[in-house]
């Protein structure tokens, strides 16, 4: 997974879910997961995006407990500064993939917490992405989760200094039931 050619790294990351299905999640976690998670911090955007896309298939291959105990702690570390803002944006896309997963019951609150944390980031592009992510998933959330999301979106829609953040936050609010 540490090849110097980004296309090789991308291809390997794309096949990680198949490796997890074939070898089992315990073996995958022991031998491959640290490198897989490291690809969310890759300097090449295509590799970071491939890791996010592969996460959806990895969730399907693993249990919610695996996601909660093995993947989410690493994503929590990546959403916080001092990580580069593009890494934080990619982490929000990973949170969206987790929130849109059919098997998100065991980790929904933690994945939602990542998106809400992004809504308070100091970088407008990260807040904008968080508003978009929340807008994509808010209609799928139960009423208690929506009650957590609505104040964050209202804050962004009314008080954010960036007009694009305000726009996407308002758009997400309009999707709230």
GROMACS .gro file of C-alpha atoms in nm, residues 56 59 97-105 107 140:
model
   13
   56UNK     CA    1  -1.870   0.181   0.155
   59UNK     CA    2  -1.866  -0.146   0.570
   97UNK     CA    3  -2.056   0.717   0.315
   98UNK     CA    4  -2.096   0.572   0.665
   99UNK     CA    5  -2.419   0.763   0.727
  100UNK     CA    6  -2.564   0.646   0.395
  101UNK     CA    7  -2.469   0.285   0.463
  102UNK     CA    8  -2.758   0.047   0.508
  103UNK     CA    9  -2.584  -0.105   0.811
  104UNK     CA   10  -2.516   0.212   1.008
  105UNK     CA   11  -2.716   0.131   1.322
  107UNK     CA   12  -2.219   0.364   1.444
  140UNK     CA   13  -3.279   0.968   0.657
   0.00000   0.00000   0.00000
